[in-house]
Amino acid sequence: MDQSRTKKEALEKLFDPKEFLKAYYSFDSTSSEKNDILMFLLRNFFKTFILDGVKGNTLIRIGGVPSILELLSACESFKEIIVTHNTDRNCQELQKWLKKEPGAFNWIPVVKYACELEGDRKKWAEKEEKLRRTVKQVLECDVTKFDPLTFASLPPADCLLMCYSLVATCKDLSTYRAALKNFSSLLKPGGHLLMVTTMKCSHFVVGQHKFPCLFLEKEVLEEAVKEAGYDILQFEMSPTCHANNLIEHEGISYLLAAKGKGKED
């Protein structure tokens, strides 16, 4: 059986999005390293979308996890956000928060920190409502089997945001490179690619289940991005993390690139 299919089926059957968010996205007093990573990401998104002015009409997020952290600053700079996830369970988890359903993950501590960066921590409720209004669609998408028809009705994106979406599903580097090139067709020439990637990580744990992860090094990631037709503008690394023996990696990379205007999809 195709390894990418095996990994996707394991995510569909065994991956609990709520447990994942609790383990990796909760601000808490037990893991300063984890908190440092969350703040590292929030500060970088704030810099990109608010300070540096990366903006436009449409942002498409190709997501591996049902997180809103990556979208909190983006909703100030884009008129619409379209979110895709690799499993239906992830889509459902995000929809719970969007629709204010019981049992939705509590994002308030993360939202408050994002608002603090923007100058007013007390406006967290307004921030949540603005993000809910800005997210226009939530779609399921298999990143290893890109189907242009799935995205045929979507407008060309000004920004493509990819967060942990390929390392958890791609079986090898060739599949990873192909997926990155395929999704680049959604982005306008001159548009921005923003990637958040776990570096040098072989697996991560959610609940009682261990999920394999594509082991990536900085040089390999940068080469794949350049081969897909991008010029790299920024590359930052977070601290390392040993989150309660759930995961070991060299850090989370934050990469910003621009799609070359003269390069073919």
PDB file of C-alpha atoms in Angstrom:
ATOM      1  CA  MET A   1       0.000   0.000   0.000  1.00  0.00           C
ATOM      2  CA  ASP A   2       1.170   3.551  -0.782  1.00  0.00           C
ATOM      3  CA  GLN A   3       2.910   4.977   2.284  1.00  0.00           C
ATOM      4  CA  SER A   4       1.252   8.378   1.871  1.00  0.00           C
ATOM      5  CA  ARG A   5      -2.145   6.675   1.843  1.00  0.00           C
ATOM      6  CA  THR A   6      -1.194   4.668   4.931  1.00  0.00           C
ATOM      7  CA  LYS A   7      -0.146   7.824   6.783  1.00  0.00           C
ATOM      8  CA  LYS A   8      -3.352   9.632   5.802  1.00  0.00           C
ATOM      9  CA  GLU A   9      -5.521   6.698   6.873  1.00  0.00           C
ATOM     10  CA  ALA A  10      -3.738   6.582  10.226  1.00  0.00           C
ATOM     11  CA  LEU A  11      -4.406  10.287  10.707  1.00  0.00           C
ATOM     12  CA  GLU A  12      -8.071   9.844   9.789  1.00  0.00           C
ATOM     13  CA  LYS A  13      -8.606   6.938  12.176  1.00  0.00           C
ATOM     14  CA  LEU A  14      -6.285   7.641  15.097  1.00  0.00           C
ATOM     15  CA  PHE A  15      -5.481  11.354  15.158  1.00  0.00           C
ATOM     16  CA  ASP A  16      -7.535  13.187  17.783  1.00  0.00           C
ATOM     17  CA  PRO A  17      -7.421  16.905  16.910  1.00  0.00           C
ATOM     18  CA  LYS A  18      -8.606  18.042  20.359  1.00  0.00           C
ATOM     19  CA  GLU A  19      -5.879  16.020  22.113  1.00  0.00           C
ATOM     20  CA  PHE A  20      -3.316  17.401  19.680  1.00  0.00           C
ATOM     21  CA  LEU A  21      -4.321  20.990  20.397  1.00  0.00           C
ATOM     22  CA  LYS A  22      -4.212  20.397  24.154  1.00  0.00           C
ATOM     23  CA  ALA A  23      -0.739  18.880  23.918  1.00  0.00           C
ATOM     24  CA  TYR A  24       0.881  21.330  21.518  1.00  0.00           C
ATOM     25  CA  TYR A  25      -1.150  24.572  21.443  1.00  0.00           C
ATOM     26  CA  SER A  26      -2.102  25.242  25.077  1.00  0.00           C
ATOM     27  CA  PHE A  27      -0.335  27.984  26.972  1.00  0.00           C
ATOM     28  CA  ASP A  28       0.441  26.395  30.347  1.00  0.00           C
ATOM     29  CA  SER A  29       2.865  26.439  33.254  1.00  0.00           C
ATOM     30  CA  THR A  30       4.296  22.954  32.643  1.00  0.00           C
ATOM     31  CA  SER A  31       6.247  23.607  29.453  1.00  0.00           C
ATOM     32  CA  SER A  32       8.083  26.881  29.016  1.00  0.00           C
ATOM     33  CA  GLU A  33       9.664  25.476  25.825  1.00  0.00           C
ATOM     34  CA  LYS A  34       6.248  24.909  24.280  1.00  0.00           C
ATOM     35  CA  ASN A  35       5.104  28.389  25.302  1.00  0.00           C
ATOM     36  CA  ASP A  36       8.265  29.838  23.771  1.00  0.00           C
ATOM     37  CA  ILE A  37       7.451  28.171  20.452  1.00  0.00           C
ATOM     38  CA  LEU A  38       3.859  29.452  20.438  1.00  0.00           C
ATOM     39  CA  MET A  39       5.080  32.992  21.175  1.00  0.00           C
ATOM     40  CA  PHE A  40       7.789  32.648  18.517  1.00  0.00           C
ATOM     41  CA  LEU A  41       5.121  31.841  15.920  1.00  0.00           C
ATOM     42  CA  LEU A  42       2.707  34.560  17.047  1.00  0.00           C
ATOM     43  CA  ARG A  43       5.460  37.202  16.949  1.00  0.00           C
ATOM     44  CA  ASN A  44       6.516  36.162  13.460  1.00  0.00           C
ATOM     45  CA  PHE A  45       2.969  36.169  12.091  1.00  0.00           C
ATOM     46  CA  PHE A  46       2.450  39.602  13.648  1.00  0.00           C
ATOM     47  CA  LYS A  47       5.632  40.868  11.988  1.00  0.00           C
ATOM     48  CA  THR A  48       4.722  39.397   8.591  1.00  0.00           C
ATOM     49  CA  PHE A  49       1.093  40.452   8.379  1.00  0.00           C
ATOM     50  CA  ILE A  50       0.962  43.600  10.518  1.00  0.00           C
ATOM     51  CA  LEU A  51       4.407  45.215  10.539  1.00  0.00           C
ATOM     52  CA  ASP A  52       5.739  44.133   7.137  1.00  0.00           C
ATOM     53  CA  GLY A  53       2.416  44.483   5.360  1.00  0.00           C
ATOM     54  CA  VAL A  54       2.009  41.139   3.620  1.00  0.00           C
ATOM     55  CA  LYS A  55      -1.647  41.489   2.615  1.00  0.00           C
ATOM     56  CA  GLY A  56      -4.214  41.007  -0.137  1.00  0.00           C
ATOM     57  CA  ASN A  57      -7.670  39.713  -0.901  1.00  0.00           C
ATOM     58  CA  THR A  58      -7.313  35.955  -0.377  1.00  0.00           C
ATOM     59  CA  LEU A  59      -5.197  33.766   1.876  1.00  0.00           C
ATOM     60  CA  ILE A  60      -5.428  29.987   1.432  1.00  0.00           C
ATOM     61  CA  ARG A  61      -4.202  27.924   4.333  1.00  0.00           C
ATOM     62  CA  ILE A  62      -3.146  24.356   3.552  1.00  0.00           C
ATOM     63  CA  GLY A  63      -3.259  23.038   7.091  1.00  0.00           C
ATOM     64  CA  GLY A  64      -2.274  19.894   8.871  1.00  0.00           C
ATOM     65  CA  VAL A  65      -3.846  20.817  12.213  1.00  0.00           C
ATOM     66  CA  PRO A  66      -7.060  22.695  13.154  1.00  0.00           C
ATOM     67  CA  SER A  67      -5.258  25.704  14.622  1.00  0.00           C
ATOM     68  CA  ILE A  68      -6.312  29.348  14.452  1.00  0.00           C
ATOM     69  CA  LEU A  69      -2.981  30.628  15.818  1.00  0.00           C
ATOM     70  CA  GLU A  70      -1.581  31.133  12.326  1.00  0.00           C
ATOM     71  CA  LEU A  71      -4.632  33.153  11.261  1.00  0.00           C
ATOM     72  CA  LEU A  72      -4.991  35.683  14.073  1.00  0.00           C
ATOM     73  CA  SER A  73      -2.796  38.356  12.495  1.00  0.00           C
ATOM     74  CA  ALA A  74      -3.692  37.308   8.942  1.00  0.00           C
ATOM     75  CA  CYS A  75      -7.351  38.257   9.418  1.00  0.00           C
ATOM     76  CA  GLU A  76      -6.219  41.890   9.752  1.00  0.00           C
ATOM     77  CA  SER A  77      -4.517  41.820   6.352  1.00  0.00           C
ATOM     78  CA  PHE A  78      -6.769  39.674   4.131  1.00  0.00           C
ATOM     79  CA  LYS A  79     -10.411  40.072   3.138  1.00  0.00           C
ATOM     80  CA  GLU A  80     -11.032  36.329   3.049  1.00  0.00           C
ATOM     81  CA  ILE A  81      -9.337  33.228   4.406  1.00  0.00           C
ATOM     82  CA  ILE A  82      -9.958  29.753   2.993  1.00  0.00           C
ATOM     83  CA  VAL A  83      -8.841  26.847   5.161  1.00  0.00           C
ATOM     84  CA  THR A  84      -8.171  23.279   4.065  1.00  0.00           C
ATOM     85  CA  HIS A  85      -7.408  20.267   6.248  1.00  0.00           C
ATOM     86  CA  ASN A  86      -6.214  16.760   5.468  1.00  0.00           C
ATOM     87  CA  THR A  87      -8.986  14.990   7.425  1.00  0.00           C
ATOM     88  CA  ASP A  88     -12.668  15.529   8.039  1.00  0.00           C
ATOM     89  CA  ARG A  89     -12.090  15.405  11.810  1.00  0.00           C
ATOM     90  CA  ASN A  90      -9.782  18.394  11.588  1.00  0.00           C
ATOM     91  CA  CYS A  91     -12.392  20.280   9.572  1.00  0.00           C
ATOM     92  CA  GLN A  92     -15.014  19.468  12.185  1.00  0.00           C
ATOM     93  CA  GLU A  93     -12.792  20.620  15.038  1.00  0.00           C
ATOM     94  CA  LEU A  94     -12.210  24.006  13.399  1.00  0.00           C
ATOM     95  CA  GLN A  95     -15.902  24.358  12.590  1.00  0.00           C
ATOM     96  CA  LYS A  96     -16.725  23.871  16.282  1.00  0.00           C
ATOM     97  CA  TRP A  97     -14.754  26.987  17.119  1.00  0.00           C
ATOM     98  CA  LEU A  98     -16.068  28.961  14.164  1.00  0.00           C
ATOM     99  CA  LYS A  99     -19.663  28.157  15.139  1.00  0.00           C
ATOM    100  CA  LYS A 100     -19.067  28.578  18.908  1.00  0.00           C
ATOM    101  CA  GLU A 101     -20.203  25.030  19.585  1.00  0.00           C
ATOM    102  CA  PRO A 102     -19.823  23.377  23.014  1.00  0.00           C
ATOM    103  CA  GLY A 103     -16.546  21.555  23.446  1.00  0.00           C
ATOM    104  CA  ALA A 104     -14.567  23.776  21.087  1.00  0.00           C
ATOM    105  CA  PHE A 105     -10.916  24.273  21.990  1.00  0.00           C
ATOM    106  CA  ASN A 106     -10.233  27.280  24.209  1.00  0.00           C
ATOM    107  CA  TRP A 107      -8.072  29.638  22.166  1.00  0.00           C
ATOM    108  CA  ILE A 108      -8.507  32.669  24.440  1.00  0.00           C
ATOM    109  CA  PRO A 109      -4.951  32.652  25.955  1.00  0.00           C
ATOM    110  CA  VAL A 110      -3.437  32.500  22.468  1.00  0.00           C
ATOM    111  CA  VAL A 111      -5.796  35.187  21.136  1.00  0.00           C
ATOM    112  CA  LYS A 112      -4.976  37.474  24.067  1.00  0.00           C
ATOM    113  CA  TYR A 113      -1.257  37.219  23.337  1.00  0.00           C
ATOM    114  CA  ALA A 114      -1.868  38.047  19.661  1.00  0.00           C
ATOM    115  CA  CYS A 115      -3.901  41.086  20.729  1.00  0.00           C
ATOM    116  CA  GLU A 116      -1.164  42.118  23.146  1.00  0.00           C
ATOM    117  CA  LEU A 117       1.271  42.197  20.241  1.00  0.00           C
ATOM    118  CA  GLU A 118      -1.171  44.416  18.341  1.00  0.00           C
ATOM    119  CA  GLY A 119      -1.454  46.794  21.279  1.00  0.00           C
ATOM    120  CA  ASP A 120      -4.610  45.893  23.225  1.00  0.00           C
ATOM    121  CA  ARG A 121      -4.938  42.566  25.019  1.00  0.00           C
ATOM    122  CA  LYS A 122      -8.526  43.400  26.025  1.00  0.00           C
ATOM    123  CA  LYS A 123      -9.778  43.211  22.430  1.00  0.00           C
ATOM    124  CA  TRP A 124      -9.503  39.420  22.264  1.00  0.00           C
ATOM    125  CA  ALA A 125     -13.275  38.909  21.817  1.00  0.00           C
ATOM    126  CA  GLU A 126     -13.330  41.345  18.892  1.00  0.00           C
ATOM    127  CA  LYS A 127     -10.365  39.524  17.371  1.00  0.00           C
ATOM    128  CA  GLU A 128     -12.153  36.176  17.583  1.00  0.00           C
ATOM    129  CA  GLU A 129     -15.240  37.572  15.862  1.00  0.00           C
ATOM    130  CA  LYS A 130     -13.195  39.205  13.121  1.00  0.00           C
ATOM    131  CA  LEU A 131     -11.439  35.930  12.373  1.00  0.00           C
ATOM    132  CA  ARG A 132     -14.740  34.051  12.295  1.00  0.00           C
ATOM    133  CA  ARG A 133     -16.074  36.544   9.747  1.00  0.00           C
ATOM    134  CA  THR A 134     -12.931  36.349   7.624  1.00  0.00           C
ATOM    135  CA  VAL A 135     -12.825  32.532   7.314  1.00  0.00           C
ATOM    136  CA  LYS A 136     -15.143  31.945   4.348  1.00  0.00           C
ATOM    137  CA  GLN A 137     -14.644  28.223   3.644  1.00  0.00           C
ATOM    138  CA  VAL A 138     -13.313  25.094   5.346  1.00  0.00           C
ATOM    139  CA  LEU A 139     -12.431  22.293   2.917  1.00  0.00           C
ATOM    140  CA  GLU A 140     -11.004  18.787   3.199  1.00  0.00           C
ATOM    141  CA  CYS A 141      -7.972  18.199   0.986  1.00  0.00           C
ATOM    142  CA  ASP A 142      -5.517  15.322   0.489  1.00  0.00           C
ATOM    143  CA  VAL A 143      -2.195  17.116   0.039  1.00  0.00           C
ATOM    144  CA  THR A 144      -0.559  14.049  -1.518  1.00  0.00           C
ATOM    145  CA  LYS A 145      -3.180  13.797  -4.290  1.00  0.00           C
ATOM    146  CA  PHE A 146      -3.664  17.347  -5.511  1.00  0.00           C
ATOM    147  CA  ASP A 147      -6.944  17.681  -7.404  1.00  0.00           C
ATOM    148  CA  PRO A 148      -7.265  21.019  -9.222  1.00  0.00           C
ATOM    149  CA  LEU A 149     -11.041  20.531  -9.415  1.00  0.00           C
ATOM    150  CA  THR A 150     -11.224  20.840  -5.623  1.00  0.00           C
ATOM    151  CA  PHE A 151      -9.897  24.380  -5.933  1.00  0.00           C
ATOM    152  CA  ALA A 152     -11.376  25.302  -9.330  1.00  0.00           C
ATOM    153  CA  SER A 153     -13.908  27.708  -7.822  1.00  0.00           C
ATOM    154  CA  LEU A 154     -11.412  29.444  -5.539  1.00  0.00           C
ATOM    155  CA  PRO A 155      -9.843  32.794  -6.404  1.00  0.00           C
ATOM    156  CA  PRO A 156      -6.075  32.921  -6.943  1.00  0.00           C
ATOM    157  CA  ALA A 157      -4.414  33.404  -3.583  1.00  0.00           C
ATOM    158  CA  ASP A 158      -2.284  36.369  -2.598  1.00  0.00           C
ATOM    159  CA  CYS A 159      -0.764  34.257   0.176  1.00  0.00           C
ATOM    160  CA  LEU A 160      -0.394  30.514   0.626  1.00  0.00           C
ATOM    161  CA  LEU A 161       0.048  29.449   4.250  1.00  0.00           C
ATOM    162  CA  MET A 162       1.305  25.905   4.852  1.00  0.00           C
ATOM    163  CA  CYS A 163       1.567  24.763   8.471  1.00  0.00           C
ATOM    164  CA  TYR A 164       2.776  21.219   9.180  1.00  0.00           C
ATOM    165  CA  SER A 165       0.636  20.142   6.217  1.00  0.00           C
ATOM    166  CA  LEU A 166       3.205  18.104   4.264  1.00  0.00           C
ATOM    167  CA  VAL A 167       5.549  16.524   6.803  1.00  0.00           C
ATOM    168  CA  ALA A 168       2.762  14.483   8.422  1.00  0.00           C
ATOM    169  CA  THR A 169       1.383  13.045   5.173  1.00  0.00           C
ATOM    170  CA  CYS A 170       4.136  12.871   2.540  1.00  0.00           C
ATOM    171  CA  LYS A 171       5.956   9.531   2.411  1.00  0.00           C
ATOM    172  CA  ASP A 172       9.259  10.841   1.053  1.00  0.00           C
ATOM    173  CA  LEU A 173      11.039  13.910  -0.256  1.00  0.00           C
ATOM    174  CA  SER A 174       9.928  13.426  -3.857  1.00  0.00           C
ATOM    175  CA  THR A 175       6.271  13.390  -2.748  1.00  0.00           C
ATOM    176  CA  TYR A 176       6.959  16.453  -0.602  1.00  0.00           C
ATOM    177  CA  ARG A 177       8.505  18.383  -3.489  1.00  0.00           C
ATOM    178  CA  ALA A 178       5.685  17.410  -5.855  1.00  0.00           C
ATOM    179  CA  ALA A 179       3.019  18.505  -3.373  1.00  0.00           C
ATOM    180  CA  LEU A 180       4.720  21.859  -2.829  1.00  0.00           C
ATOM    181  CA  LYS A 181       4.884  22.485  -6.578  1.00  0.00           C
ATOM    182  CA  ASN A 182       1.253  21.444  -7.068  1.00  0.00           C
ATOM    183  CA  PHE A 183      -0.100  23.783  -4.431  1.00  0.00           C
ATOM    184  CA  SER A 184       1.983  26.631  -5.799  1.00  0.00           C
ATOM    185  CA  SER A 185      -0.476  26.760  -8.694  1.00  0.00           C
ATOM    186  CA  LEU A 186      -3.009  28.285  -6.270  1.00  0.00           C
ATOM    187  CA  LEU A 187      -0.794  31.318  -5.680  1.00  0.00           C
ATOM    188  CA  LYS A 188      -0.573  34.426  -7.834  1.00  0.00           C
ATOM    189  CA  PRO A 189       2.829  35.286  -9.320  1.00  0.00           C
ATOM    190  CA  GLY A 190       4.472  37.612  -6.858  1.00  0.00           C
ATOM    191  CA  GLY A 191       2.336  36.226  -4.034  1.00  0.00           C
ATOM    192  CA  HIS A 192       3.768  35.030  -0.736  1.00  0.00           C
ATOM    193  CA  LEU A 193       4.344  31.526   0.567  1.00  0.00           C
ATOM    194  CA  LEU A 194       4.559  31.152   4.335  1.00  0.00           C
ATOM    195  CA  MET A 195       5.609  27.771   5.718  1.00  0.00           C
ATOM    196  CA  VAL A 196       5.765  26.527   9.306  1.00  0.00           C
ATOM    197  CA  THR A 197       7.624  23.214   9.482  1.00  0.00           C
ATOM    198  CA  THR A 198       8.901  20.867  12.186  1.00  0.00           C
ATOM    199  CA  MET A 199      12.597  20.363  11.527  1.00  0.00           C
ATOM    200  CA  LYS A 200      14.515  17.109  12.018  1.00  0.00           C
ATOM    201  CA  CYS A 201      11.528  15.319  13.522  1.00  0.00           C
ATOM    202  CA  SER A 202      10.837  11.618  12.930  1.00  0.00           C
ATOM    203  CA  HIS A 203       7.515  11.344  14.787  1.00  0.00           C
ATOM    204  CA  PHE A 204       5.071  13.020  17.148  1.00  0.00           C
ATOM    205  CA  VAL A 205       2.708  11.570  19.744  1.00  0.00           C
ATOM    206  CA  VAL A 206      -0.977  12.339  20.287  1.00  0.00           C
ATOM    207  CA  GLY A 207      -2.662  10.459  23.114  1.00  0.00           C
ATOM    208  CA  GLN A 208      -1.557   6.830  22.888  1.00  0.00           C
ATOM    209  CA  HIS A 209      -0.616   6.990  19.224  1.00  0.00           C
ATOM    210  CA  LYS A 210       2.694   7.748  17.514  1.00  0.00           C
ATOM    211  CA  PHE A 211       2.593   9.306  14.042  1.00  0.00           C
ATOM    212  CA  PRO A 212       5.558   9.309  11.639  1.00  0.00           C
ATOM    213  CA  CYS A 213       6.887  12.608  10.363  1.00  0.00           C
ATOM    214  CA  LEU A 214       9.030  13.366   7.331  1.00  0.00           C
ATOM    215  CA  PHE A 215      12.536  14.183   8.580  1.00  0.00           C
ATOM    216  CA  LEU A 216      13.554  17.533   7.078  1.00  0.00           C
ATOM    217  CA  GLU A 217      16.760  19.534   7.290  1.00  0.00           C
ATOM    218  CA  LYS A 218      17.115  23.235   6.518  1.00  0.00           C
ATOM    219  CA  GLU A 219      19.034  22.744   3.279  1.00  0.00           C
ATOM    220  CA  VAL A 220      16.478  20.250   1.940  1.00  0.00           C
ATOM    221  CA  LEU A 221      13.531  22.504   2.801  1.00  0.00           C
ATOM    222  CA  GLU A 222      15.095  25.554   1.183  1.00  0.00           C
ATOM    223  CA  GLU A 223      16.005  23.583  -1.947  1.00  0.00           C
ATOM    224  CA  ALA A 224      12.426  22.297  -2.302  1.00  0.00           C
ATOM    225  CA  VAL A 225      11.032  25.824  -1.933  1.00  0.00           C
ATOM    226  CA  LYS A 226      13.413  27.214  -4.566  1.00  0.00           C
ATOM    227  CA  GLU A 227      12.640  24.332  -6.959  1.00  0.00           C
ATOM    228  CA  ALA A 228       8.942  25.167  -6.632  1.00  0.00           C
ATOM    229  CA  GLY A 229       9.647  28.651  -8.009  1.00  0.00           C
ATOM    230  CA  TYR A 230      10.117  30.818  -4.934  1.00  0.00           C
ATOM    231  CA  ASP A 231      12.626  33.356  -3.705  1.00  0.00           C
ATOM    232  CA  ILE A 232      13.215  32.941   0.038  1.00  0.00           C
ATOM    233  CA  LEU A 233      12.846  36.195   1.976  1.00  0.00           C
ATOM    234  CA  GLN A 234      13.098  35.017   5.582  1.00  0.00           C
ATOM    235  CA  PHE A 235      14.042  31.906   7.511  1.00  0.00           C
ATOM    236  CA  GLU A 236      13.804  31.770  11.310  1.00  0.00           C
ATOM    237  CA  MET A 237      14.111  28.923  13.786  1.00  0.00           C
ATOM    238  CA  SER A 238      12.325  28.510  17.108  1.00  0.00           C
ATOM    239  CA  PRO A 239      13.894  26.914  20.200  1.00  0.00           C
ATOM    240  CA  THR A 240      14.128  23.124  20.336  1.00  0.00           C
ATOM    241  CA  CYS A 241      11.341  21.289  22.118  1.00  0.00           C
ATOM    242  CA  HIS A 242      10.992  18.133  24.186  1.00  0.00           C
ATOM    243  CA  ALA A 243       7.301  18.466  25.044  1.00  0.00           C
ATOM    244  CA  ASN A 244       6.666  15.881  27.732  1.00  0.00           C
ATOM    245  CA  ASN A 245       8.318  13.188  25.576  1.00  0.00           C
ATOM    246  CA  LEU A 246       5.667  13.769  22.916  1.00  0.00           C
ATOM    247  CA  ILE A 247       8.047  15.070  20.292  1.00  0.00           C
ATOM    248  CA  GLU A 248      11.712  15.797  19.728  1.00  0.00           C
ATOM    249  CA  HIS A 249      12.889  18.133  17.018  1.00  0.00           C
ATOM    250  CA  GLU A 250      15.526  20.722  16.254  1.00  0.00           C
ATOM    251  CA  GLY A 251      12.979  23.528  16.187  1.00  0.00           C
ATOM    252  CA  ILE A 252      10.057  24.953  14.237  1.00  0.00           C
ATOM    253  CA  SER A 253      11.048  26.799  11.082  1.00  0.00           C
ATOM    254  CA  TYR A 254       9.279  29.923   9.877  1.00  0.00           C
ATOM    255  CA  LEU A 255       9.890  30.510   6.173  1.00  0.00           C
ATOM    256  CA  LEU A 256       8.597  33.391   4.055  1.00  0.00           C
ATOM    257  CA  ALA A 257       9.077  33.375   0.289  1.00  0.00           C
ATOM    258  CA  ALA A 258       7.788  35.166  -2.795  1.00  0.00           C
ATOM    259  CA  LYS A 259       6.620  33.390  -5.946  1.00  0.00           C
ATOM    260  CA  GLY A 260       8.727  34.404  -8.923  1.00  0.00           C
ATOM    261  CA  LYS A 261       6.685  36.437 -11.397  1.00  0.00           C
ATOM    262  CA  GLY A 262       8.439  34.957 -14.385  1.00  0.00           C
ATOM    263  CA  LYS A 263       8.248  31.304 -13.319  1.00  0.00           C
ATOM    264  CA  GLU A 264       5.704  28.792 -14.535  1.00  0.00           C
ATOM    265  CA  ASP A 265       3.413  26.832 -12.181  1.00  0.00           C
TER     266      ASP A 265
END
